[in-house]
XYZ file of C-alpha atoms in Angstrom:
542
model
C 45.819 46.218 19.072
C 43.685 45.304 22.037
C 40.513 47.553 23.912
C 42.714 48.199 26.890
C 45.706 50.285 24.780
C 43.587 51.366 21.848
C 39.958 52.204 23.789
C 41.950 52.764 27.539
C 38.826 55.550 27.783
C 36.410 54.395 26.098
C 34.337 52.413 28.791
C 30.887 53.178 27.949
C 31.278 52.107 24.672
C 33.606 48.714 25.770
C 29.814 48.976 27.450
C 27.848 49.016 24.885
C 28.924 47.226 22.798
C 29.601 44.126 24.348
C 25.896 44.706 25.526
C 24.954 43.816 22.276
C 26.484 41.391 21.479
C 24.712 39.519 23.706
C 21.288 40.817 22.967
C 22.561 40.405 19.309
C 22.837 36.003 20.760
C 19.784 35.851 22.394
C 18.214 37.339 19.047
C 19.838 34.595 17.098
C 18.319 32.040 20.166
C 15.200 32.969 19.485
C 15.004 32.359 15.432
C 16.111 29.698 15.714
C 13.866 28.864 18.317
C 10.907 30.629 16.021
C 12.699 28.072 13.256
C 12.428 25.001 14.652
C 8.457 25.611 15.742
C 7.741 26.231 11.808
C 10.046 22.560 10.575
C 7.720 20.631 13.422
C 4.651 22.500 12.358
C 5.527 21.521 8.391
C 7.066 17.971 9.454
C 2.932 17.688 11.318
C 0.876 18.965 8.431
C 2.946 16.116 5.949
C 2.563 13.492 8.602
C -1.244 14.373 8.743
C -1.851 14.584 4.872
C 0.568 10.920 4.401
C -2.581 9.913 7.081
C -5.067 11.429 4.701
C -3.919 9.043 2.049
C -3.547 6.418 3.212
C -5.743 3.369 2.736
C -8.417 2.859 5.263
C -7.982 -1.291 4.058
C -4.773 -2.636 4.701
C -2.486 -4.114 2.011
C -3.996 -7.808 1.771
C -7.706 -7.287 1.559
C -7.247 -4.325 -1.059
C -7.399 -5.813 -4.382
C -6.127 -1.569 -5.293
C -2.777 -2.206 -4.158
C -2.286 -5.187 -6.673
C -2.287 -1.704 -9.297
C 1.587 -0.360 -10.021
C -0.360 2.885 -10.253
C -1.304 2.528 -6.357
C 1.680 0.739 -5.119
C 3.879 3.703 -6.437
C 1.466 6.303 -4.766
C 2.036 3.944 -1.478
C 5.518 4.374 -2.127
C 5.686 8.415 -2.964
C 2.945 8.559 0.637
C 5.900 6.356 2.283
C 8.833 9.004 0.961
C 7.263 11.835 1.809
C 6.502 10.438 5.337
C 10.302 9.271 5.976
C 11.307 13.725 4.747
C 8.547 14.190 7.106
C 10.856 12.460 9.647
C 14.257 14.120 8.377
C 11.959 17.170 9.171
C 11.669 16.691 12.395
C 14.727 15.592 13.455
C 16.554 19.116 11.675
C 13.914 20.515 14.522
C 15.691 18.836 16.845
C 18.584 18.771 15.800
C 18.622 22.363 15.995
C 16.850 23.197 19.556
C 19.790 20.758 20.688
C 22.961 22.152 19.319
C 21.520 25.735 19.075
C 19.055 26.921 20.805
C 19.442 25.469 24.551
C 23.479 25.265 24.463
C 22.975 28.981 22.758
C 20.842 29.733 25.838
C 23.127 28.203 28.503
C 26.858 29.569 27.198
C 24.521 32.862 26.982
C 23.506 32.857 30.402
C 27.304 32.072 31.633
C 28.567 34.771 29.450
C 26.058 37.286 30.944
C 28.116 36.022 34.268
C 31.511 37.090 33.180
C 30.161 39.992 31.105
C 28.488 41.205 35.100
C 31.770 40.239 36.590
C 33.992 42.729 34.776
C 32.260 45.167 34.554
C 31.717 45.113 38.363
C 35.689 45.028 38.617
C 36.057 48.148 36.245
C 34.060 49.780 38.254
C 35.143 49.087 41.609
C 38.789 50.202 39.986
C 36.610 53.379 39.613
C 35.598 54.450 42.609
C 39.120 53.822 44.125
C 40.336 55.872 42.296
C 38.177 59.077 42.416
C 38.215 58.604 45.961
C 41.969 58.891 46.056
C 41.126 61.590 43.749
C 38.916 63.307 46.537
C 41.294 63.086 49.777
C 44.704 64.617 47.076
C 41.628 67.689 46.175
C 40.881 67.929 50.001
C 44.557 67.973 51.241
C 45.429 70.033 48.866
C 42.513 73.101 49.948
C 43.736 71.920 53.022
C 47.524 73.083 52.308
C 45.821 76.307 49.626
C 44.286 77.356 52.757
C 47.082 76.823 55.721
C 48.970 78.156 53.573
C 46.904 81.702 53.735
C 46.672 81.427 57.658
C 50.092 80.984 58.137
C 51.168 84.401 55.771
C 48.383 86.273 56.993
C 49.767 85.671 59.992
C 52.555 86.609 59.678
C 52.044 89.704 58.150
C 50.164 90.443 61.635
C 53.161 90.052 63.759
C 55.446 92.282 61.572
C 52.784 95.080 62.028
C 52.836 94.467 65.415
C 56.364 94.837 65.435
C 56.809 97.590 64.039
C 53.892 99.466 66.152
C 55.626 101.428 68.434
C 51.834 101.670 70.554
C 52.139 97.517 70.381
C 52.793 95.741 73.899
C 55.361 93.224 74.536
C 52.944 91.008 75.277
C 50.782 91.425 72.162
C 54.073 91.074 69.514
C 54.900 87.995 71.140
C 52.427 86.420 70.924
C 51.662 87.793 67.578
C 54.586 85.972 66.525
C 54.187 82.430 68.199
C 50.741 82.425 66.022
C 52.743 83.391 62.824
C 55.377 80.332 63.822
C 51.732 77.509 64.517
C 50.068 78.468 61.239
C 53.942 78.212 59.138
C 54.214 74.466 60.624
C 50.551 73.874 60.030
C 50.933 75.174 56.203
C 54.633 72.638 56.661
C 52.359 69.720 57.632
C 49.754 70.200 54.892
C 52.413 70.936 52.672
C 53.993 67.596 53.026
C 50.408 65.848 53.517
C 49.755 67.227 50.410
C 52.623 66.378 48.299
C 52.474 62.558 49.644
C 48.697 62.137 48.400
C 50.047 63.714 45.254
C 52.445 60.953 45.256
C 50.323 58.303 45.765
C 47.165 58.942 43.680
C 49.552 59.729 40.605
C 50.763 56.026 41.424
C 47.196 55.006 41.395
C 45.797 56.447 38.318
C 48.747 55.023 36.363
C 48.268 52.039 37.957
C 44.646 52.018 36.896
C 44.924 53.701 33.308
C 47.613 51.645 32.311
C 47.240 48.261 34.376
C 44.687 47.182 35.981
C 41.822 49.077 33.149
C 43.755 47.774 30.269
C 43.682 43.774 32.390
C 39.969 44.337 32.359
C 39.135 45.160 28.923
C 41.144 42.980 27.288
C 39.389 40.095 29.238
C 35.840 41.692 27.646
C 37.957 41.606 24.261
C 38.569 38.454 24.752
C 34.905 37.834 26.254
C 33.322 39.111 23.326
C 35.731 37.345 20.683
C 34.327 34.229 22.082
C 30.619 35.094 21.528
C 31.481 36.115 18.472
C 32.859 33.208 17.599
C 30.541 31.161 19.214
C 27.613 33.026 17.647
C 28.954 32.264 13.757
C 29.770 28.656 14.956
C 26.160 28.563 15.541
C 25.614 30.447 12.053
C 26.845 28.166 10.342
C 25.246 24.870 12.812
C 22.227 25.091 9.799
C 23.607 24.771 7.152
C 25.007 21.866 8.857
C 22.277 20.437 10.304
C 20.857 20.708 6.826
C 22.982 18.924 5.283
C 23.818 15.836 7.298
C 19.818 14.762 6.683
C 20.421 15.906 2.664
C 21.051 12.427 1.893
C 18.433 10.867 3.874
C 16.324 13.433 1.540
C 17.969 12.470 -1.298
C 16.985 8.932 -1.639
C 13.510 9.877 0.079
C 13.279 12.365 -3.729
C 15.185 9.327 -5.581
C 12.535 6.347 -4.035
C 9.891 8.855 -5.347
C 11.702 8.574 -8.776
C 11.697 4.957 -8.591
C 7.956 4.512 -7.706
C 6.993 7.097 -10.919
C 8.896 5.198 -13.362
C 6.927 1.390 -11.050
C 3.712 2.506 -12.426
C 3.632 0.204 -15.766
C 0.464 0.777 -17.439
C 0.423 -2.854 -19.600
C 1.053 -4.376 -15.791
C -2.427 -2.809 -14.617
C -4.862 -3.668 -17.007
C -3.330 -7.418 -16.920
C -3.567 -7.108 -12.940
C -7.391 -5.440 -13.940
C -8.532 -9.354 -16.018
C -6.560 -11.166 -13.139
C -8.593 -9.606 -10.434
C -11.863 -9.335 -13.004
C -11.666 -11.679 -15.098
C -15.382 -14.328 -14.855
C -14.477 -17.681 -16.957
C -17.662 -17.100 -18.533
C -17.782 -17.293 -22.680
C -19.546 -14.579 -23.917
C -23.482 -15.212 -25.103
C -24.867 -16.446 -27.677
C -26.977 -14.869 -30.965
C -30.785 -14.021 -29.968
C -33.093 -16.565 -31.591
C -35.277 -14.258 -34.135
C -39.372 -15.041 -32.911
C -41.395 -13.992 -35.638
C -44.225 -13.278 -35.438
C -46.180 -12.243 -38.582
C -47.860 -15.272 -38.878
C -49.407 -18.269 -36.208
C -46.140 -19.987 -35.036
C -47.438 -23.856 -33.487
C -44.237 -24.810 -31.391
C -43.686 -28.943 -31.341
C -44.218 -30.296 -27.876
C -41.077 -31.190 -27.402
C -39.757 -27.308 -28.040
C -42.281 -26.495 -25.782
C -44.332 -27.439 -22.599
C -46.912 -24.871 -23.101
C -48.918 -25.603 -26.309
C -51.932 -24.285 -27.968
C -55.240 -25.038 -25.528
C -57.061 -28.179 -25.815
C -59.646 -25.967 -28.352
C -56.930 -25.952 -30.378
C -58.013 -21.550 -30.423
C -54.773 -19.445 -30.168
C -54.158 -17.506 -26.293
C -56.624 -14.100 -27.680
C -53.425 -12.142 -25.111
C -50.979 -13.355 -28.672
C -47.597 -15.378 -27.524
C -45.746 -15.254 -24.761
C -42.886 -12.898 -25.022
C -40.075 -14.148 -22.935
C -37.735 -10.514 -22.444
C -34.124 -11.103 -23.354
C -31.238 -10.912 -21.268
C -29.129 -7.939 -22.149
C -26.487 -9.257 -19.076
C -23.547 -7.348 -20.098
C -25.171 -4.940 -19.365
C -28.005 -4.464 -16.905
C -27.606 -4.372 -12.740
C -26.003 -6.721 -10.912
C -27.808 -8.085 -8.161
C -25.943 -8.413 -4.471
C -25.154 -12.032 -3.423
C -24.145 -13.025 -0.659
C -21.260 -14.544 -0.057
C -20.554 -18.095 0.593
C -17.538 -20.348 2.272
C -16.407 -21.877 -1.119
C -16.414 -18.691 -3.022
C -19.191 -20.287 -5.299
C -21.062 -16.601 -5.311
C -18.045 -15.762 -7.650
C -16.795 -16.689 -11.903
C -15.487 -19.716 -12.487
C -12.383 -17.931 -12.722
C -12.114 -15.435 -9.447
C -13.520 -18.555 -7.469
C -10.542 -20.603 -8.493
C -8.226 -18.206 -7.695
C -9.793 -17.474 -4.113
C -9.925 -21.315 -3.387
C -6.306 -21.609 -4.464
C -5.185 -18.609 -2.411
C -7.193 -20.452 0.761
C -4.797 -23.137 -0.063
C -1.429 -22.336 -0.265
C -2.836 -20.149 3.559
C -4.236 -23.338 4.995
C -0.750 -24.848 3.329
C 1.301 -22.248 5.367
C -0.947 -23.001 8.701
C -0.641 -26.823 8.502
C 3.679 -26.354 8.494
C 3.777 -24.407 10.773
C 1.787 -26.278 13.113
C 3.580 -29.739 12.017
C 6.822 -27.872 12.842
C 5.708 -26.623 15.772
C 4.672 -30.319 16.717
C 8.097 -31.349 16.292
C 9.532 -28.696 18.447
C 6.921 -29.865 21.050
C 7.882 -33.788 20.787
C 11.811 -32.699 20.494
C 11.267 -30.917 23.994
C 9.422 -33.436 24.925
C 11.948 -36.052 24.296
C 14.953 -33.975 26.396
C 12.338 -33.431 29.664
C 11.821 -37.338 29.798
C 15.097 -37.596 28.928
C 16.634 -34.748 32.010
C 13.597 -34.329 33.997
C 15.134 -31.212 36.017
C 15.047 -29.257 32.590
C 10.868 -29.791 32.821
C 7.931 -31.776 33.414
C 6.985 -33.743 30.075
C 3.896 -33.998 31.466
C 3.218 -30.558 30.638
C 3.705 -29.824 27.440
C 0.556 -32.602 26.723
C -2.482 -29.938 26.692
C -0.212 -27.430 24.195
C 0.846 -31.175 21.514
C -3.315 -31.728 22.258
C -4.027 -28.345 20.991
C -1.423 -28.865 18.173
C -2.584 -32.399 16.610
C -6.202 -30.688 17.017
C -5.363 -28.019 14.967
C -3.626 -30.242 12.038
C -6.528 -32.426 11.776
C -8.666 -29.101 11.300
C -6.513 -27.743 8.720
C -5.802 -30.921 6.658
C -9.985 -31.396 6.739
C -10.149 -27.619 5.920
C -7.710 -28.451 2.462
C -9.640 -31.341 2.223
C -12.417 -29.610 1.472
C -11.331 -26.158 -0.603
C -9.634 -28.937 -2.486
C -13.365 -31.208 -2.866
C -14.286 -27.173 -4.093
C -11.456 -26.543 -6.087
C -11.569 -29.608 -8.037
C -15.755 -28.539 -8.498
C -14.620 -25.445 -10.323
C -12.122 -26.100 -12.490
C -14.226 -29.215 -14.090
C -16.873 -26.517 -14.777
C -17.313 -25.476 -18.906
C -18.483 -22.263 -19.301
C -21.100 -22.854 -22.008
C -22.698 -20.415 -24.749
C -26.114 -18.676 -23.680
C -28.075 -20.171 -26.816
C -31.616 -21.258 -25.897
C -30.300 -22.184 -22.214
C -28.009 -20.940 -20.421
C -26.841 -22.667 -17.467
C -29.157 -25.423 -17.541
C -27.624 -29.259 -16.462
C -26.627 -31.237 -19.524
C -29.709 -33.978 -18.444
C -32.308 -33.562 -15.841
C -32.715 -36.327 -13.999
C -35.706 -39.236 -14.723
C -39.363 -39.814 -12.829
C -39.193 -41.765 -9.700
C -39.500 -45.301 -10.721
C -43.475 -47.022 -10.413
C -44.378 -43.401 -10.653
C -47.853 -43.369 -12.151
C -47.489 -41.268 -16.125
C -49.150 -37.499 -15.731
C -51.684 -37.190 -19.469
C -51.533 -33.224 -18.735
C -47.847 -33.039 -18.495
C -46.348 -30.328 -20.370
C -44.009 -32.535 -21.669
C -43.828 -34.152 -24.842
C -44.812 -38.074 -25.453
C -41.323 -38.230 -28.031
C -38.675 -37.845 -25.516
C -36.671 -34.610 -25.557
C -33.233 -34.658 -27.102
C -30.165 -34.754 -24.405
C -28.171 -32.076 -24.186
C -24.361 -33.494 -25.353
C -22.347 -34.403 -22.494
C -19.646 -32.114 -22.198
C -16.204 -33.232 -22.100
C -15.849 -32.255 -18.272
C -19.194 -34.505 -17.343
C -22.638 -34.487 -17.808
C -22.643 -33.807 -14.313
C -21.082 -30.282 -13.676
C -22.925 -27.385 -14.005
C -23.150 -23.191 -15.049
C -23.335 -20.004 -12.914
C -26.722 -19.319 -13.925
C -27.251 -17.770 -10.644
C -25.336 -14.656 -12.777
C -27.708 -14.750 -15.511
C -30.045 -13.774 -13.231
C -27.734 -10.946 -11.648
C -27.705 -9.428 -15.146
C -31.217 -9.198 -15.843
C -32.207 -5.325 -16.040
C -35.522 -5.723 -14.411
C -37.021 -9.624 -12.704
C -39.612 -11.464 -15.335
C -42.897 -11.553 -14.898
C -44.651 -14.983 -14.333
C -45.666 -17.094 -17.787
C -48.369 -19.592 -15.985
C -48.510 -21.743 -12.980
C -47.557 -25.785 -12.220
C -47.714 -27.832 -9.349
C -44.748 -29.845 -8.744
C -45.901 -33.668 -8.902
C -42.565 -35.529 -7.116
C -40.162 -32.971 -4.949
C -36.996 -32.755 -6.379
C -33.882 -31.225 -4.726
C -31.657 -29.073 -6.196
C -28.536 -29.127 -5.403
C -26.589 -27.858 -8.070
C -26.081 -24.425 -9.068
C -29.038 -22.887 -10.690
C -31.455 -25.962 -9.345
C -34.515 -25.117 -7.251
C -36.115 -27.624 -3.921
C -39.342 -28.242 -4.800
C -42.102 -30.580 -2.683
C -44.382 -32.635 -4.312
C -47.798 -31.498 -4.834
C -46.122 -27.427 -4.549
C -47.740 -24.257 -6.590
C -45.373 -22.707 -8.589
C -45.199 -19.949 -10.976
C -43.701 -20.494 -13.829
C -41.218 -17.989 -15.347
C -39.548 -20.361 -18.835
C -40.575 -22.953 -20.547
C -38.638 -26.146 -21.911
C -36.355 -24.932 -24.231
C -35.960 -28.775 -25.257
C -33.239 -29.685 -22.847
C -35.068 -30.847 -20.205
C -35.419 -27.960 -17.915
C -38.135 -25.712 -16.831
C -37.100 -22.732 -14.888
C -40.196 -21.663 -11.766
C -40.219 -19.773 -9.209
C -41.490 -20.907 -6.047
C -44.535 -18.953 -3.525
C -42.253 -18.319 -0.666
C -39.346 -16.439 -2.833
C -36.805 -18.538 -4.842
C -36.173 -19.216 -8.361
C -34.472 -21.852 -10.076
C -34.622 -24.819 -12.988
C -36.583 -27.919 -12.156
C -36.694 -30.992 -14.180
C -39.815 -31.021 -16.703
C -40.950 -34.351 -15.916
C -41.817 -33.505 -12.379
C -44.031 -30.633 -13.686
C -48.246 -30.467 -14.445
C -48.280 -26.444 -16.328
C -51.368 -24.896 -15.974
C -50.845 -22.094 -19.232
C -51.932 -19.129 -17.468
């Protein structure tokens, strides 16, 4: 069944139907365009969301990136970013395959439809012109027939009239003959016009218009098939990205399964383990009865008159080291501001990085040497002298890196020799203070005892190792107040951790008495606090 046979008289219906089909095509193009805008907006919002929650610092500088939960979250963000990329791909494919292609196809098919209907209207106009000509020839034939009949009746009446002259009769007969001849010609013309119109009408209804309608039917069916295929592109475009989207979702699932609570706990330990041992018990100080300390126990005894200080004994604030407020420490190149365990890790990390850089420079030097040999053997390939600056620069870098590696190895050896001890009476002092300078006059007012103070037993790691005493002060709840004053008898250079330098004759604030290990904690007037040898001081009780 075709339109040319079944709808031969429905020209206007076919015209409306084909226009409706084109409108539907344009409507679908507009729908897909808005759909792509939704996809693009969705993808843009997803990317903005991912960017908002990505860490500002690089992974290398962010300690939180070592936790599995943070790594999984970063993986989820990455998978979501890839998911957004697939939504952008869907929008791009729909734009290219549907919007642009269908818009171009719509323009082409509109031109084709316009051409077919112009051809149909032209055929209709020709048929209408033939009908008009037929009507005109018909009316002329009818008029000529009436005029011929009238002329014949007039001639017959004059012929029977006895009063009419012969001339009048002849004239009337001649007029009737002319009219009869004109009627005959009109008849022949009408018959010929009728025959021509019938032929044209048959051609119009049985050949010309059916062909035009069949062309319009073919056009409309092609448009319908193209539109149906475009409907399928919506699902096909989605199906094309489903494998990647499935991988993104599977990646999120894998990231969720990768969260390891036990591992994160170990990571936290590795990041923040200080390497210190727990502090010892705080000694009980009995203030219920007067207490006279032996000179070896403290550098602050009773006044010379033997009377106790009316203000009572000096009380030292116990240091609650794990729970106090930390003071900010200044970062140092040797990482001495860090706890021992963290310092060792940082130093090892620096050694590994310098080692990689050194190997890279060595490889580059070898490559430059080989290139230089090639240039020397084959001068046309290049000038060997042009490589000298780069070789010299590489050698300089190698020497610099070797010195840095040596420096870090020294610091690492120093850090690994540190043995954190228990905090009893004196946390963080050296095992044995230095002796006073030889030939120095004895000081009768010195706070140290005439008897030798018992030396702290040397540790397994060596007597010159020091403890991170700065961490004792870091965890003080509030700064301690001076308990007396003292004067430096000799100059002292505080070169180890926890000690402080002083000049000869310098006035100092006494912060903590000698606990029997030969060290006294003092504070300088210009700032700075640490331990100095008790034998280097002359103490004045407050």
